[in-house]
GROMACS .gro file of C-alpha atoms in nm:
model
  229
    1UNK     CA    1   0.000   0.000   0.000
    2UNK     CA    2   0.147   0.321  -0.083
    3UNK     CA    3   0.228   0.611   0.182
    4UNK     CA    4   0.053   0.953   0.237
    5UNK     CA    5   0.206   1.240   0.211
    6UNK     CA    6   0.210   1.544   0.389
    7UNK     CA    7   0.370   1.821   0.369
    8UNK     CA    8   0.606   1.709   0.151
    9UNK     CA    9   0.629   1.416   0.435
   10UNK     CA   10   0.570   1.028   0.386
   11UNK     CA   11   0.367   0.893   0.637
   12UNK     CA   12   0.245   0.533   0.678
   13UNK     CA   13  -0.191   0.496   0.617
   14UNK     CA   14  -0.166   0.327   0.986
   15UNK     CA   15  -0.081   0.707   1.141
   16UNK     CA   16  -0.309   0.850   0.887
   17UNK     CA   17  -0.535   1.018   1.171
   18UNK     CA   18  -0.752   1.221   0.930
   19UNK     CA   19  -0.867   0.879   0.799
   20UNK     CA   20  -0.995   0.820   1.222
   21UNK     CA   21  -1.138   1.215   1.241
   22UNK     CA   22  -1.369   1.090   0.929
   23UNK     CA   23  -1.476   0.826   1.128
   24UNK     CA   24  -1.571   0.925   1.441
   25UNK     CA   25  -1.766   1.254   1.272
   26UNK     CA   26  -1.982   0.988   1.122
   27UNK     CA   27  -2.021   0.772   1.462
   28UNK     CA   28  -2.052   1.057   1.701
   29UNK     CA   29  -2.035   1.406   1.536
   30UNK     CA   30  -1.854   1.664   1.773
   31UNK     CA   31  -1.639   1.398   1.962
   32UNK     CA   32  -1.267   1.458   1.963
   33UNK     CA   33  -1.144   1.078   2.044
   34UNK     CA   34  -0.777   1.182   2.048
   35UNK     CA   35  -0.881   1.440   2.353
   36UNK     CA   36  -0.664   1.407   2.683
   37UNK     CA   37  -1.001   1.497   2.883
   38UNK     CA   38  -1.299   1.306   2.845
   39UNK     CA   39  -1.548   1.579   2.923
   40UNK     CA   40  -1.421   1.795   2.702
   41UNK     CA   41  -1.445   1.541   2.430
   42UNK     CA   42  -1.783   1.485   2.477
   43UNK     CA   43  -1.725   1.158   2.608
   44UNK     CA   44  -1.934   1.166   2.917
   45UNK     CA   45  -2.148   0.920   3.104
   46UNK     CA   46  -2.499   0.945   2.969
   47UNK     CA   47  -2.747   1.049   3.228
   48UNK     CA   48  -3.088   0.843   3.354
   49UNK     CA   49  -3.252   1.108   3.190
   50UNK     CA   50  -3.134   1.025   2.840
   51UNK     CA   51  -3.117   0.664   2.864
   52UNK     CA   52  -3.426   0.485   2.678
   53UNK     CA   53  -3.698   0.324   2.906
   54UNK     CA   54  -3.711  -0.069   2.961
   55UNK     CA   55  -4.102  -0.016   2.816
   56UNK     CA   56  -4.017   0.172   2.505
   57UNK     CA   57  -3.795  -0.111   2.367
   58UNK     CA   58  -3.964  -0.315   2.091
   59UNK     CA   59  -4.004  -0.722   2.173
   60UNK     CA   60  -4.107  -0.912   1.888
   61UNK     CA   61  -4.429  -1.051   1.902
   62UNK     CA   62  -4.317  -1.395   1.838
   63UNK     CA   63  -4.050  -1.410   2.143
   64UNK     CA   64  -4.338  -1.292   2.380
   65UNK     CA   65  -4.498  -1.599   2.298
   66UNK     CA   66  -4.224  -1.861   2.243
   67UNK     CA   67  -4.120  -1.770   2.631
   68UNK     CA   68  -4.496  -1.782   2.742
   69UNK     CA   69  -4.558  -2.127   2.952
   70UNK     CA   70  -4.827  -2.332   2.803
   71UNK     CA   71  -5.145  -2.303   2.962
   72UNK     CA   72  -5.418  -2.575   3.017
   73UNK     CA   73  -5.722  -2.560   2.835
   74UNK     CA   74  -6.029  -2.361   2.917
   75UNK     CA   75  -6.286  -2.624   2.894
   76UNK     CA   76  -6.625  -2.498   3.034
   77UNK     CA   77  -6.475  -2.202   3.229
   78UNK     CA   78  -6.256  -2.465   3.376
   79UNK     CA   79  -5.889  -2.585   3.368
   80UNK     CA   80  -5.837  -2.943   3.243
   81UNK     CA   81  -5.468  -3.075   3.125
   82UNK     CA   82  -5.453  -3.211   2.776
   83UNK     CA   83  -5.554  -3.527   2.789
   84UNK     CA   84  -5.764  -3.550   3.094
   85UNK     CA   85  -6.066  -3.695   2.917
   86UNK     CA   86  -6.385  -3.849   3.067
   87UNK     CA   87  -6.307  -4.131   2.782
   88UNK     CA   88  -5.977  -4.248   2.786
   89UNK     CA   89  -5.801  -4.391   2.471
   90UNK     CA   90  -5.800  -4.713   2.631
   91UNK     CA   91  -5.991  -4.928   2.869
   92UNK     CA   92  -6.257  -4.767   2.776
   93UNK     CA   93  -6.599  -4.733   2.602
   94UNK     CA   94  -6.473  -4.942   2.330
   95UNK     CA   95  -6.395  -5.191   2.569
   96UNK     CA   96  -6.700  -5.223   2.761
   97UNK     CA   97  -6.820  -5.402   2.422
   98UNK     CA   98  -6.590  -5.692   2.539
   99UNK     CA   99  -6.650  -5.670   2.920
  100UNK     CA  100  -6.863  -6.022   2.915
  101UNK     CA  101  -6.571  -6.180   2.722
  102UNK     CA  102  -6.325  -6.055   2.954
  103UNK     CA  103  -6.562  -6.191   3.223
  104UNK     CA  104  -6.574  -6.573   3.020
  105UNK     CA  105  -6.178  -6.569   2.990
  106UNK     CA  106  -6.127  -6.420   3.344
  107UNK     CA  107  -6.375  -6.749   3.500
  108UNK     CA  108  -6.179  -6.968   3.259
  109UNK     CA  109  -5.869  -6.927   3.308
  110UNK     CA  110  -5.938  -6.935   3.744
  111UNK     CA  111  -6.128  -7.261   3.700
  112UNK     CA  112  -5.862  -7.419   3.479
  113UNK     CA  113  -5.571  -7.290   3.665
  114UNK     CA  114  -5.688  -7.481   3.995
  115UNK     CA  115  -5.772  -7.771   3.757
  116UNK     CA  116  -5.408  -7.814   3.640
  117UNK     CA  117  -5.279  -7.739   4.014
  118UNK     CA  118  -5.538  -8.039   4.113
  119UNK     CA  119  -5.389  -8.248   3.831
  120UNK     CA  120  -5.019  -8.203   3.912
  121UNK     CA  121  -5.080  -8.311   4.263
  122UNK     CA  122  -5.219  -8.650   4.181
  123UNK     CA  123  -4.985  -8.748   3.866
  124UNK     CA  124  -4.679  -8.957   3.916
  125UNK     CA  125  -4.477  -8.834   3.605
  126UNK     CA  126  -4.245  -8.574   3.760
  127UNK     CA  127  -4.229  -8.402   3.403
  128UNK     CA  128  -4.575  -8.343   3.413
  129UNK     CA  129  -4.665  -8.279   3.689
  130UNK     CA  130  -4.383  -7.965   3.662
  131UNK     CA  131  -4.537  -7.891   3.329
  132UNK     CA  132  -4.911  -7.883   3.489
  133UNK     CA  133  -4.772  -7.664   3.756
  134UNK     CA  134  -4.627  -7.396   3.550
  135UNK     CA  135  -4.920  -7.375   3.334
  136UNK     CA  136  -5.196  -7.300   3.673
  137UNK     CA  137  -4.947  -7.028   3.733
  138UNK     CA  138  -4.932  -6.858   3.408
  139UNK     CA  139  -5.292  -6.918   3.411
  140UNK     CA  140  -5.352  -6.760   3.743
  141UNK     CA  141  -5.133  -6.476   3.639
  142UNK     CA  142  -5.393  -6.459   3.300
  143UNK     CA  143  -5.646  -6.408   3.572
  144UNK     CA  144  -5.503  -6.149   3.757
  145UNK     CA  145  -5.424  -5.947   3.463
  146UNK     CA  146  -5.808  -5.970   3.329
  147UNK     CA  147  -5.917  -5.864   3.692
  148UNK     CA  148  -5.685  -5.562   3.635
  149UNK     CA  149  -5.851  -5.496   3.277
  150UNK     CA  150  -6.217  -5.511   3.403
  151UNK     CA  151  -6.120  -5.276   3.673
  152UNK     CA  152  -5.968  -5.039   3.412
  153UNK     CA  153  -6.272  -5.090   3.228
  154UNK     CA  154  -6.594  -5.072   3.524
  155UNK     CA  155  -6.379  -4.927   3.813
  156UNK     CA  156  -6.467  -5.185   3.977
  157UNK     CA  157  -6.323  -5.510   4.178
  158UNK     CA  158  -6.438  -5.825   3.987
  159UNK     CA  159  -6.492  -6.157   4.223
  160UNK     CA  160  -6.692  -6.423   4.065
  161UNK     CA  161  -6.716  -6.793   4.319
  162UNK     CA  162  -6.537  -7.003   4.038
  163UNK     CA  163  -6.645  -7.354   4.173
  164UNK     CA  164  -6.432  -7.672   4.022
  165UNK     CA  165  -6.569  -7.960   3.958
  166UNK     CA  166  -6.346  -8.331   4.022
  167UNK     CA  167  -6.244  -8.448   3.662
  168UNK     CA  168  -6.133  -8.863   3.687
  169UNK     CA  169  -5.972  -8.954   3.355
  170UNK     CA  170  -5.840  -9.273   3.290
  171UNK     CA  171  -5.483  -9.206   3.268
  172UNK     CA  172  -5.214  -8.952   3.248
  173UNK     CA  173  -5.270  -8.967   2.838
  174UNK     CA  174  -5.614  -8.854   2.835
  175UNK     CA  175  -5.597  -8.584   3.070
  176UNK     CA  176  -5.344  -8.448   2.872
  177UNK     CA  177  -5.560  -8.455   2.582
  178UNK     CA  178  -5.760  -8.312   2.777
  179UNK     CA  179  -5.530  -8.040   2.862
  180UNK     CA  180  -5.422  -7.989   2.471
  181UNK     CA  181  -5.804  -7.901   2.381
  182UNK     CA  182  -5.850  -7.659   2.636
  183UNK     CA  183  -5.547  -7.472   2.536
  184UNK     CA  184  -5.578  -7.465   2.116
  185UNK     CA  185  -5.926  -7.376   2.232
  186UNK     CA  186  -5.796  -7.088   2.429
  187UNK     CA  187  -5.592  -6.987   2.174
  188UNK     CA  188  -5.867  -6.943   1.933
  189UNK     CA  189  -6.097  -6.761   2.128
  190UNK     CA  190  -5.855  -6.534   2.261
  191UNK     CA  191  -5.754  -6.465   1.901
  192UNK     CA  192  -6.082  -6.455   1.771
  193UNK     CA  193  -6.165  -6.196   2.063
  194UNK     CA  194  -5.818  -5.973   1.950
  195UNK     CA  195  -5.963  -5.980   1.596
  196UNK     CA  196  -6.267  -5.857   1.718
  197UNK     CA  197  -6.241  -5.580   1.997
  198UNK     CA  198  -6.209  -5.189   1.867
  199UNK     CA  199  -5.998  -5.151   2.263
  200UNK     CA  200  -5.608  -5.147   2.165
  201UNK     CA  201  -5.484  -5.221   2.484
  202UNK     CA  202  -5.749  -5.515   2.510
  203UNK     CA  203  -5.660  -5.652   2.159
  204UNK     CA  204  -5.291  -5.694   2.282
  205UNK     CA  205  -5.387  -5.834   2.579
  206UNK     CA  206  -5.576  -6.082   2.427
  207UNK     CA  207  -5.318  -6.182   2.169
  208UNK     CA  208  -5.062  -6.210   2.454
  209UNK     CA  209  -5.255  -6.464   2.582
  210UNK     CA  210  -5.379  -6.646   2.298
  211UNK     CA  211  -4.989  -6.665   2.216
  212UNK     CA  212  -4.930  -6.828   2.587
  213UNK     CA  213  -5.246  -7.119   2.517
  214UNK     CA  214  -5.062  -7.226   2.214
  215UNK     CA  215  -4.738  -7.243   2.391
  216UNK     CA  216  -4.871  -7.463   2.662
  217UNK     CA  217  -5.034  -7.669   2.373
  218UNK     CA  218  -4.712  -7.763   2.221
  219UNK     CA  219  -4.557  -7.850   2.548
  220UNK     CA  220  -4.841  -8.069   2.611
  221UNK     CA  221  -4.837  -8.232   2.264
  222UNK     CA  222  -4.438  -8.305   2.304
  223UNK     CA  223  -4.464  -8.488   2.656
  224UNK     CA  224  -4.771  -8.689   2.566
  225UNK     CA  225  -4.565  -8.768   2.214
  226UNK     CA  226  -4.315  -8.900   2.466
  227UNK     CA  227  -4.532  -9.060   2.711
  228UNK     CA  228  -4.720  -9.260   2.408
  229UNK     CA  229  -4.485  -9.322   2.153
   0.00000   0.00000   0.00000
C-alpha cells in the first residue's frame, strides 16, 4: 500500500489520523477521540434522563410468545390438562363391548388354573406334573391381569365364586388330551376376541394370551408324544 504524504512528508496509512477524524464525525459528530479529557471530548457518562426506558424497547411478538408457559385448556370455564378426558383412549368405552368376554376368559382361566394345580398333585410323572404346575401359574397370572382390565374398564373389583368340579380320567394320556383341547381352544378364542375388539390395549392383551395357550399346547403335545410313543 502506498504512503501519504504530507507536507512534503511520507507517512504510513496506519498514522493517517484524518482517515480516524472521518470516522468518528460519522459515529458521534462533535467527539474529539484523540482528547486528553474526556469531558471535554464529549465523552461523558450518559445520564438516567437520556437513557431509553425498559417499556419503550420493541419485543417481537413472536418471542413474547415462544417464552410464554403453556397453559391448560379452558374447557367450560374450567382448567383441564390435555388429555384428561372423561373417555380415555383405552380401557374404555370401546372396551365395555368386550367386558362379558373378559368376564368368560377371566372365570376360565381361574377354573382351569386350579384344575391343572389339582392335576399335578395327583400325577406320578415328575415331568408333568412340573409342566401342569407352570401352566396354573401362568394361568392364574392370566387371571389377575383380566381382573386388572375389568377394573380399568368398570372401576370396579371383579370376584366371581369359580367352583371346580373333580375331573377322573383314565390315565395320564387322556388328561393331557384333555389339557391340549383346552389350550388350542384358548388360543382361538382369545384370538378370535383380539380380531374382534375396537380396545387397543385389550386386543394386545388378548393376543398375549392367545400366544401363551398355544405355547402350553405344544408342550403338552411333546410330553404326551413322549409318554405314548
Amino acid at each position: 500500500m502506498e504512503n501519504t504524504t504530507f507536507d512534503g512528508q511520507a507517512v504510513s496509512p496506519a498514522y493517517d489520523y484524518r482517515v480516524y477524524d472521518q470516522v468518528w464525525q460519522r459515529v458521534t459528530p462533535g467527539m474529539d477521540p484523540f482528547s486528553a479529557d474526556p469531558a471535554s471530548a464529549g465523552m461523558t457518562e450518559p445520564s438516567q434522563d437520556t437513557a431509553p426506558a425498559a417499556s419503550t424497547i420493541p419485543v417481537a411478538p413472536s418471542a413474547v410468545s415462544a417464552a410464554a408457559p403453556m397453559s391448560r385448556q379452558e374447557v367450560g370455564g374450567e382448567a383441564t390438562l390435555p388429555g384428561a378426558e372423561e373417555n380415555p383412549c383405552c380401557m374404555g368405552t370401546e372396551a365395555k363391548n368386550s367386558l362379558e368376554v373378559v368376564e368368560g376368559f377371566l372365570q376360565e382361566e381361574m377354573a382351569e388354573s386350579r384344575c391343572c394345580q389339582a392335576l399335578a398333585c395327583r400325577v406320578r410323572n415328575q415331568q408333568a406334573a412340573r409342566i401342569l404346575r407352570q401352566a396354573a401359574a401362568e394361568k392364574c397370572a392370566a387371571a389377575k391381569e383380566l381382573c386388572a382390565a375389568y377394573y380399568l374398564i368398570t372401576g370396579e373389583r371383579y370376584t366371581p365364586a369359580i367352583t371346580v368340579e373333580p375331573q377322573n380320567w383314565e390315565n395320564l394320556s387322556q388328561a393331557l388330551r384333555s389339557c391340549y383341547h383346552q389350550e388350542v381352544c384358548n388360543g382361538l378364542n382369545y384370538q378370535r376376541a383380539a380380531d374382534e375388539t375396537l380396545d387397543v390395549c385389550l386386543q394386545k392383551l388378548f393376543t398375549k394370551l392367545g400366544e401363551q395357550s398355544y405355547r402350553r399346547a405344544e408342550t403338552v403335545m411333546s410330553l404326551l408324544g413322549k409318554l405314548i410313543c
